[in-house]
Short mmCIF file of C-alpha atoms in Angstrom, two decimals:
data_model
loop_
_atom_site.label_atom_id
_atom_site.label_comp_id
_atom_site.label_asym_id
_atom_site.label_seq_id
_atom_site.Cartn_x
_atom_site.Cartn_y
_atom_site.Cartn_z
CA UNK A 295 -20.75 -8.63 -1.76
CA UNK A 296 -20.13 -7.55 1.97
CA UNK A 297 -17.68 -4.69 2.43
CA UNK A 298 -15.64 -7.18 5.05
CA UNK A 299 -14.98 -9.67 1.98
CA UNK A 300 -13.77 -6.14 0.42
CA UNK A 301 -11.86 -5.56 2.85
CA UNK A 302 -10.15 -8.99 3.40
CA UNK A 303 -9.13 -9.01 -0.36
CA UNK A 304 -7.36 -5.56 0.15
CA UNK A 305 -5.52 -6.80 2.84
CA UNK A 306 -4.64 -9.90 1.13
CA UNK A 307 -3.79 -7.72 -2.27
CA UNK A 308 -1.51 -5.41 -0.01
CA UNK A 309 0.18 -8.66 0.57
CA UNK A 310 0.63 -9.62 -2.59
CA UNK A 311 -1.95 -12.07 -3.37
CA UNK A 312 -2.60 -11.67 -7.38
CA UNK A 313 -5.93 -13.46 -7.04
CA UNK A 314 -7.60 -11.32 -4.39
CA UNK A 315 -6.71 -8.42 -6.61
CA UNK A 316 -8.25 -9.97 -9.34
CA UNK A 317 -11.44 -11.09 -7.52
CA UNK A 318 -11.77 -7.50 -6.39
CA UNK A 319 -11.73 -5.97 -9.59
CA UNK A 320 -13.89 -8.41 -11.68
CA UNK A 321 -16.29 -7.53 -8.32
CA UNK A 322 -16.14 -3.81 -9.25
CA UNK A 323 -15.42 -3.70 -12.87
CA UNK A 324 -18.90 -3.80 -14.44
CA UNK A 325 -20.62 -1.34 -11.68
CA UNK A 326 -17.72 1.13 -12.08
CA UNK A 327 -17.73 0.68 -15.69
CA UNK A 328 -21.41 1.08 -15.78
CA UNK A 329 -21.13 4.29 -14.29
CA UNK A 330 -18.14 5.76 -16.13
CA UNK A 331 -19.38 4.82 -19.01
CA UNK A 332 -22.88 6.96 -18.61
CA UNK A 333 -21.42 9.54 -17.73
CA UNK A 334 -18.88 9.92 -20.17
CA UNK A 335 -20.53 8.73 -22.89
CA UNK A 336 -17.33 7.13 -23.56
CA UNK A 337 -16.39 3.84 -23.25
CA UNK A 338 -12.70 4.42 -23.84
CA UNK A 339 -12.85 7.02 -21.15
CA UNK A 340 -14.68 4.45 -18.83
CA UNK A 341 -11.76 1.83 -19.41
CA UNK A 342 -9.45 4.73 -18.90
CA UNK A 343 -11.64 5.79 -15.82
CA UNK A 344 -11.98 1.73 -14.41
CA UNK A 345 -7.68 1.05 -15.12
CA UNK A 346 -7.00 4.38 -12.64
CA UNK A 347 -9.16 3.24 -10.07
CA UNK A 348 -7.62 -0.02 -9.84
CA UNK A 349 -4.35 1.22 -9.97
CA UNK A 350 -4.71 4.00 -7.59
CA UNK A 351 -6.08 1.01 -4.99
CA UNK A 352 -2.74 -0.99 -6.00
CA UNK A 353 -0.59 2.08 -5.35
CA UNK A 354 -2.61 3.40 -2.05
CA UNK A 355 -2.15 6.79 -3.62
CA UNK A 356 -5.98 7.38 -2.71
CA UNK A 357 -5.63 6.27 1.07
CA UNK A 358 -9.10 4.47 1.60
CA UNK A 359 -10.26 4.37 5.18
CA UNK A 360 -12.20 0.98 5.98
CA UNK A 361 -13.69 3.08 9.04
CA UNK A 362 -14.89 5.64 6.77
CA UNK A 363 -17.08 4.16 4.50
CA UNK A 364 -17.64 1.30 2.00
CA UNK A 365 -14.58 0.49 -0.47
CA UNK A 366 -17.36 -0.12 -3.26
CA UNK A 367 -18.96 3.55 -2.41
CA UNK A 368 -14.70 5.02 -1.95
CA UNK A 369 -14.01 3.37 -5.48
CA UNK A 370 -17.16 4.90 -7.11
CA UNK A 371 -16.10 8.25 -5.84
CA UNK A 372 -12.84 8.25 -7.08
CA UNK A 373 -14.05 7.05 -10.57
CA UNK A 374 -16.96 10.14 -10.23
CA UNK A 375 -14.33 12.35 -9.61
CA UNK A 376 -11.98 10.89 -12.49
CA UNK A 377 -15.00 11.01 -14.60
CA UNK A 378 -15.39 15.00 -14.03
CA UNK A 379 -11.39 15.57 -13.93
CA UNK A 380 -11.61 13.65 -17.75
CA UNK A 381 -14.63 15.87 -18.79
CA UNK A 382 -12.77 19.37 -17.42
CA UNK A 383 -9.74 18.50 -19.22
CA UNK A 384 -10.97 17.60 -22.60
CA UNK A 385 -14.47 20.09 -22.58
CA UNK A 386 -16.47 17.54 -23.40
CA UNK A 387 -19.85 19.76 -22.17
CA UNK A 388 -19.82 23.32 -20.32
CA UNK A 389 -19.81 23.44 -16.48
CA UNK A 390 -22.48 25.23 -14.75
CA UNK A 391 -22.15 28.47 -13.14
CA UNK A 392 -22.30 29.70 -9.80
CA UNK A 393 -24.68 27.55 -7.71
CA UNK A 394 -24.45 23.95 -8.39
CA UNK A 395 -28.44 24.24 -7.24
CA UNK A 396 -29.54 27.02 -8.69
CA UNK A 397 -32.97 27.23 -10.66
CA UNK A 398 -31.77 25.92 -13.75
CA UNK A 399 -33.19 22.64 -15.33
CA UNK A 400 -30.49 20.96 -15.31
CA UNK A 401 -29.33 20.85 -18.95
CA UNK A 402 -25.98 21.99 -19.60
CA UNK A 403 -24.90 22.77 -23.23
CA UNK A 404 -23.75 19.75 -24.62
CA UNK A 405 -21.16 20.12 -27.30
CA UNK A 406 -21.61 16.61 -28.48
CA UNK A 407 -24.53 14.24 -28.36
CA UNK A 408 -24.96 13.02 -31.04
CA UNK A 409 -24.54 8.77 -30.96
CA UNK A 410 -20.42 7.43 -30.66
CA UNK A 411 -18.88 4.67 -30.01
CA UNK A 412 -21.04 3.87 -27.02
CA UNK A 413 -24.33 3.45 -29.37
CA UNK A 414 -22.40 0.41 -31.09
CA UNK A 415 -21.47 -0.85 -27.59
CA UNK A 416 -25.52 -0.73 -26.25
CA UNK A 417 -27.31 -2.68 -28.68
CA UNK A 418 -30.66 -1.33 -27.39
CA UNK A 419 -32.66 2.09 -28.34
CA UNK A 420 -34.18 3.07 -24.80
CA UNK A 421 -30.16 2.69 -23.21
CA UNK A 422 -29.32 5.05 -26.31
CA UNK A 423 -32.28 7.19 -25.53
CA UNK A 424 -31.16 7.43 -22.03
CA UNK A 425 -27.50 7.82 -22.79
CA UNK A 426 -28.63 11.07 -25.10
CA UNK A 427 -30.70 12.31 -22.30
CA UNK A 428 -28.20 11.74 -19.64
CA UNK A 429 -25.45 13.25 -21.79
CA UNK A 430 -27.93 16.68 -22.02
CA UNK A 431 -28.04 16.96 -18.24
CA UNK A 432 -25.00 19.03 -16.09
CA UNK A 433 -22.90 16.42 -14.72
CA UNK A 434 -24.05 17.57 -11.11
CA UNK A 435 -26.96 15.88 -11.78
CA UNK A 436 -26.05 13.51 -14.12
CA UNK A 437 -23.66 11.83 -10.84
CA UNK A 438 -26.90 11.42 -8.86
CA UNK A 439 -28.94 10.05 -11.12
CA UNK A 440 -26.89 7.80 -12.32
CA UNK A 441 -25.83 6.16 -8.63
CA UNK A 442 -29.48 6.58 -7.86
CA UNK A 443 -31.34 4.98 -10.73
CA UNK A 444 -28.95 2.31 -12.08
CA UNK A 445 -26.78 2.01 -9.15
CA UNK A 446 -29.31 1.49 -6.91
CA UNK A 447 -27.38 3.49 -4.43
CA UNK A 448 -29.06 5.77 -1.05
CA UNK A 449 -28.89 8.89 -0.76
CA UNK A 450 -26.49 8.39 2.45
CA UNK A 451 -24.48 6.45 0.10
CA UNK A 452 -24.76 9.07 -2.56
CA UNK A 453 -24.07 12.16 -0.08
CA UNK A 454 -20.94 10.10 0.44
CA UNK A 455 -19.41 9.32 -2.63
CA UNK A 456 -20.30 12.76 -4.02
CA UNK A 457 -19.36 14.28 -1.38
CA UNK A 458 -22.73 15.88 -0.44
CA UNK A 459 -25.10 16.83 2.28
CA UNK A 460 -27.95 14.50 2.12
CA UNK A 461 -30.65 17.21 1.21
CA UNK A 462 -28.55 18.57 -1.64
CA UNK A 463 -28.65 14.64 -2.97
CA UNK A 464 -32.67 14.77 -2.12
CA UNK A 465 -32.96 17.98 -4.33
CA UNK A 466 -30.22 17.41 -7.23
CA UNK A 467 -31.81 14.05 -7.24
CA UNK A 468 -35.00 15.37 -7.44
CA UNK A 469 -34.30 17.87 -10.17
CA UNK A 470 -32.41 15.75 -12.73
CA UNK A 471 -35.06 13.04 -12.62
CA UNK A 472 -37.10 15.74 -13.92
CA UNK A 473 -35.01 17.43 -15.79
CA UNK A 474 -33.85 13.76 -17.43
CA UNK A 475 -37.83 12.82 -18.19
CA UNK A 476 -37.90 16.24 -20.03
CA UNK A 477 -34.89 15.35 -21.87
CA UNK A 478 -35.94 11.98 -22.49
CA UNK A 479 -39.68 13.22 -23.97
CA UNK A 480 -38.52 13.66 -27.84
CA UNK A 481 -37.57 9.99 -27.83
CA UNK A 482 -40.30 8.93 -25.66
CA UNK A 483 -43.04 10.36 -28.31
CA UNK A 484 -41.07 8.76 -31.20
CA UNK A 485 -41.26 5.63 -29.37
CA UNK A 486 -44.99 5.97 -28.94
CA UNK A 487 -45.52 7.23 -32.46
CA UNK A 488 -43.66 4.12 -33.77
CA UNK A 489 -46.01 1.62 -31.32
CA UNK B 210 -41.83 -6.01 -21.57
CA UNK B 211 -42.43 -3.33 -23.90
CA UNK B 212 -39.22 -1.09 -23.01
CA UNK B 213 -41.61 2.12 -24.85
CA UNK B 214 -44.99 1.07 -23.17
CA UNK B 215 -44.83 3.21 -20.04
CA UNK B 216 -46.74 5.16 -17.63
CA UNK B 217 -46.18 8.52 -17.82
CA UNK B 218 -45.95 9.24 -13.98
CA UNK B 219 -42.67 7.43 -13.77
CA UNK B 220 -41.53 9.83 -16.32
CA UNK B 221 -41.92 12.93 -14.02
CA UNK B 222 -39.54 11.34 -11.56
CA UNK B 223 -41.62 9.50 -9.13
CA UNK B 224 -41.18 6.16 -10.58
CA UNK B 225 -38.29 4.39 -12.00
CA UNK B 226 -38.29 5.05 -16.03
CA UNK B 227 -38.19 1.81 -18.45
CA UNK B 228 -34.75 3.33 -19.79
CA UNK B 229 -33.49 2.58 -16.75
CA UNK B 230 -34.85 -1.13 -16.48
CA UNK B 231 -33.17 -1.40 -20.22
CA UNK B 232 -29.82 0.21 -19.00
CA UNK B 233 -29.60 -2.02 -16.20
CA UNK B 234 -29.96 -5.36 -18.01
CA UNK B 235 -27.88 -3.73 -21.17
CA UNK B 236 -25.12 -3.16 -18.77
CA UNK B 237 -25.16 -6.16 -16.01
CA UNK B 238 -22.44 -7.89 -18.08
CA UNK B 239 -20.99 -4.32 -19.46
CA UNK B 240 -16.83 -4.31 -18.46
CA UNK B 241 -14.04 -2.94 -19.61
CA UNK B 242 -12.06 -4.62 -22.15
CA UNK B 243 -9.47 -7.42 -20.94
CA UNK B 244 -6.50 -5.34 -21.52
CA UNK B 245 -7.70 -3.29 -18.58
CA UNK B 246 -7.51 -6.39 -16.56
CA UNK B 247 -3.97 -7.33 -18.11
CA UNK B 248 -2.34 -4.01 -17.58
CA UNK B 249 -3.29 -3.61 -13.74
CA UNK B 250 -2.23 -7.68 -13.44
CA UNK B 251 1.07 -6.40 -15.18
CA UNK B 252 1.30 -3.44 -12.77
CA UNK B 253 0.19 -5.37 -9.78
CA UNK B 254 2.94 -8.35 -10.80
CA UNK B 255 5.61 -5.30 -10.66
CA UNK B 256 4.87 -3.73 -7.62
CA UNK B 257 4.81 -7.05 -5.70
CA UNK B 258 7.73 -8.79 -7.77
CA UNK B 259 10.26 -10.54 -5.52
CA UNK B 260 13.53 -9.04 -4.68
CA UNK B 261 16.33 -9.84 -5.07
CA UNK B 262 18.43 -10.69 -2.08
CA UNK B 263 20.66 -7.34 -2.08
CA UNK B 264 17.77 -5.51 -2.51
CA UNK B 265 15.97 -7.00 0.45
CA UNK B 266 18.13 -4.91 2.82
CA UNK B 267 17.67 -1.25 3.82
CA UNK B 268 20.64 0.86 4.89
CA UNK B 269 20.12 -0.10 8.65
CA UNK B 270 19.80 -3.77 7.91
CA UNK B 271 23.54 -3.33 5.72
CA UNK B 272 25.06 -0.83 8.62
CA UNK B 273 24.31 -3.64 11.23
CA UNK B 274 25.47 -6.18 9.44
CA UNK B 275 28.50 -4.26 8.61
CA UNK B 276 29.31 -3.18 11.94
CA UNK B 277 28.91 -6.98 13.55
CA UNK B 278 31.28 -8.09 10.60
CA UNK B 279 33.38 -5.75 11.78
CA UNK B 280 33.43 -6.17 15.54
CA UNK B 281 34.17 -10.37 14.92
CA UNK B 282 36.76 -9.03 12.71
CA UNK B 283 38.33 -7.12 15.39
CA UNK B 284 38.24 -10.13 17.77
CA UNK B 285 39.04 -12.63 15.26
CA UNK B 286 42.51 -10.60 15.15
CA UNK B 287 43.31 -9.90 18.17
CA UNK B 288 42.71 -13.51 18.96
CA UNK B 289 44.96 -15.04 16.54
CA UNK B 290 47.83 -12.36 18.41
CA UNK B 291 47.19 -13.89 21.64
CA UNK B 292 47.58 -17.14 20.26
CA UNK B 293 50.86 -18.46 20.74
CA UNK B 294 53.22 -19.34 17.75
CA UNK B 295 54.03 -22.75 18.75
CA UNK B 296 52.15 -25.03 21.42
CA UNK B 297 53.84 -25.13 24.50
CA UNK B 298 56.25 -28.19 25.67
CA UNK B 299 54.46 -30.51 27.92
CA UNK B 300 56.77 -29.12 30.91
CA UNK B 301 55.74 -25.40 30.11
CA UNK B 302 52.08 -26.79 30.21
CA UNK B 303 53.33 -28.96 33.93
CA UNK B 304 54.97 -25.41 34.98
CA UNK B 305 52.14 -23.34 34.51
CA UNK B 306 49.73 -25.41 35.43
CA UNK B 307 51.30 -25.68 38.94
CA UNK B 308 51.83 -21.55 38.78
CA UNK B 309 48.05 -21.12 37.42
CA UNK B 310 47.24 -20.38 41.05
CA UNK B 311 48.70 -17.11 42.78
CA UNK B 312 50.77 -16.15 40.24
CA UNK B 313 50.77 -12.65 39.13
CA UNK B 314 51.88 -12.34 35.43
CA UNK B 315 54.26 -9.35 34.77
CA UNK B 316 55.12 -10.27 31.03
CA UNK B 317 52.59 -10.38 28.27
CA UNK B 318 50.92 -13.99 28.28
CA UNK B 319 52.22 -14.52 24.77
CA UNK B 320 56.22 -14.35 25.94
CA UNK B 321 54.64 -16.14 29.04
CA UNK B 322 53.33 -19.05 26.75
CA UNK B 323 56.57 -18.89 24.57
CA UNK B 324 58.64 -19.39 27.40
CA UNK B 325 61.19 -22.31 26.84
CA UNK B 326 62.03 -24.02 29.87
CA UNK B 327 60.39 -22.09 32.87
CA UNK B 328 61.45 -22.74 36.42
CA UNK B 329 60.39 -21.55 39.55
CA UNK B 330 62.81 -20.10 41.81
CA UNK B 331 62.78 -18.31 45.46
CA UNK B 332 63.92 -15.15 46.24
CA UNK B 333 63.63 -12.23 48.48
CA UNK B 334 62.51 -9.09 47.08
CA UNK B 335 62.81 -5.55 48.38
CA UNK B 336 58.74 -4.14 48.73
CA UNK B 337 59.94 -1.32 46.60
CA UNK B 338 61.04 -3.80 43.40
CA UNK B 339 57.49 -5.50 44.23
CA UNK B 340 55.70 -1.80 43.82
CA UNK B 341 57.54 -1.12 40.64
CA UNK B 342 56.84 -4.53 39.03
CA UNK B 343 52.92 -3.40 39.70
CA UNK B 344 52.36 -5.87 42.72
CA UNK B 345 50.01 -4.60 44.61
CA UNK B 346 51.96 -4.34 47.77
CA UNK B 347 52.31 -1.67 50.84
CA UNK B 348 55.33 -0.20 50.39
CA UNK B 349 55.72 1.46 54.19
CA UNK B 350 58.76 0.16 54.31
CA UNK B 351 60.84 -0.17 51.07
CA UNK B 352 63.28 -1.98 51.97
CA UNK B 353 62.15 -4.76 53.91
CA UNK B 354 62.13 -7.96 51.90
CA UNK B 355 59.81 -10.24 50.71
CA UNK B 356 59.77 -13.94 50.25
CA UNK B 357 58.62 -14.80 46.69
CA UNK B 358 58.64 -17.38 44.12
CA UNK B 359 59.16 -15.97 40.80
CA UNK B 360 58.90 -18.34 37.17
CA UNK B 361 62.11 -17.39 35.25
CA UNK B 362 62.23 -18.18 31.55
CA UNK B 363 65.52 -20.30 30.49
CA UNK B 364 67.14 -16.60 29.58
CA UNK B 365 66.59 -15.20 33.28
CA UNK B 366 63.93 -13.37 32.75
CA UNK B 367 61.11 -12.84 35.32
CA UNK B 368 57.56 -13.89 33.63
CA UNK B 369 55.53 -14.10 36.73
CA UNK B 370 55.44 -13.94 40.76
CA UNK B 371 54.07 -15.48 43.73
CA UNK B 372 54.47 -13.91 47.11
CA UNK B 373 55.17 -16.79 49.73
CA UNK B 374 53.21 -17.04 52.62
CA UNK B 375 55.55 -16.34 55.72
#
């Protein structure tokens, strides 16, 4: 999908036109989805997450600037950044202190792990597996990851819908790979134990 | 593929791990439920509902409207008092036809167009009756007289002048 078709369809929603809003969002949905739902663990939070997007692009309450980026990179900031608000307000895991680069290795202290609603939804071990590892790792890492690995996303696109300088991408991105493969080794050896 | 049969390079984050190959086919059709989809259709439907017609308008748009309804108000009224109460007799319409040119009116054009019976008579006029009737006349010397035709209504009264050309 090229961002001027995105672009065309939010002019023609601003007018009024039902069906470009609709072809925009079923566009969007699954990625954004996707997303909120890894990092929240949650798929009602991801619907939550995926409805305020789309409603904060029918309002203009978020004011997205063709001329300053993607709309697909603008919406997945806004649902990152809905995805963090959600997670502050309801404590889901501990935020980090101080530096957000600091020497840690990248696990926060996650309050729950342990397999909801979203294990039902992803009838497939390894996407658990990951899902358990991702949910270990401090959201600051878990954002980059994320874009990076399933996304498919750059790191200029991920320095700009995180808001980042493109070496602090390069480094979180760098650390929560690692710090995901560490969290992911308990399940990997169970896997290997079971082939 | 075997999603556990991996190398363990791509593990230490040089390589792309098989979770992720999993996650991304797992989720490729992944969306939120359709009421998501409902509820912004809903929400989109009520911010771009029609309008009614007397919502349509902004202040400005009423004010203008207003004020032009006004102003052909205001026109339409004072053209129905200029208009007379009766038409005119055909001789009236004769009389003033032949007075249309020269003719200085010094009644209203209603009582002019009401008249019954106008005539035209001569007369001399002092220049100082002229002045105070509003003719635009030099008055250097007040009391020398001027030819004039005057239209007199059937009751003597003046309705309009015509100085003759001596």
């Amino acid at each position: 999908m090229k961002d001027s078709d995105d672009i065309q369809l939010l002019r023609a929603l601003r007018q009024g036109d039902a069906t470009a809003f609709q072809t925009l969002y079923r566009q969007h949905r699954s990625g954004l989805y996707s997303f909120a739902l890894l990092h929240s663990g949650a798929p009602d939070v991801a619907a939550d997450v995926v409805q305020e997007v789309f409603m904060g692009l029918l309002s203009d309450s978020y004011g997205f600037d063709p001329l300053k980026g993607m709309l697909a990179n603008f919406l997945y900031g806004v649902a990152r950044n809905l995805v963090l608000s959600h997670a502050r307000q309801n404590r889901r895991w501990v935020q980090p202190t101080g530096d957000d680069d600091d020497e840690d290795d990248g696990l926060a202290q996650v309050i729950d792990t342990a397999a909801g609603p979203l294990a039902r939804l992803l009838d497939d071990e390894a996407v658990e597996h990951l899902r358990r590892a991702l949910a270990a790792l401090a959201p600051h890492y878990r954002d980059v990851v994320i874009l990076f690995e399933l996304h498919e996303k750059s790191y200029q696109e991920i320095a700009q819908i995180c808001q980042l300088e493109i070496g602090t991408v390069r480094s979180r991105l760098s650390r929560g790979r690692a710090a995901l493969a560490k969290a992911l080794e308990p399940y990997r050896a169970i896997a290997k134990d079971i082939a | 593929m075997n999603l556990f049969d991996f190398d363990d390079d791509s593990n230490a984050g040089n390589g792309r791990a098989p979770e992720w190959e999993a996650a991304r086919r797992t989720l490729a059709q992944a969306a939120p439920p359709d009421h998501v989809e409902q509820a912004l259709l809903r929400a989109f439907a009520r911010r771009h509902a029609p309008r009614p017609w007397y919502r349509r308008w902004d202040l400005d748009t009423v004010a203008s409207w207003v004020a032009i309804g006004a102003l052909c108000g205001v026109l339409a009224t004072v053209g129905m008092s200029l208009l007379p109460g009766a038409a005119p007799s055909a001789r009236v319409v004769r009389v003033l036809a032949a007075a249309d040119v020269g003719f200085v009116s010094i009644v209203p054009p209603e009582r002019m167009a009401a008249a019954v019976n106008p005539q035209l008579k001569q007369a001399d006029i002092p220049r100082s009756a002229l002045v105070q009737m509003g003719i635009p006349i030099v008055a250097d010397a007040p009391d020398e007289l001027v030819h004039a035709e005057l239209m007199v209504a059937a009751t003597g009264e003046p309705l309009a002048i015509r100085l003759a050309v001596n």
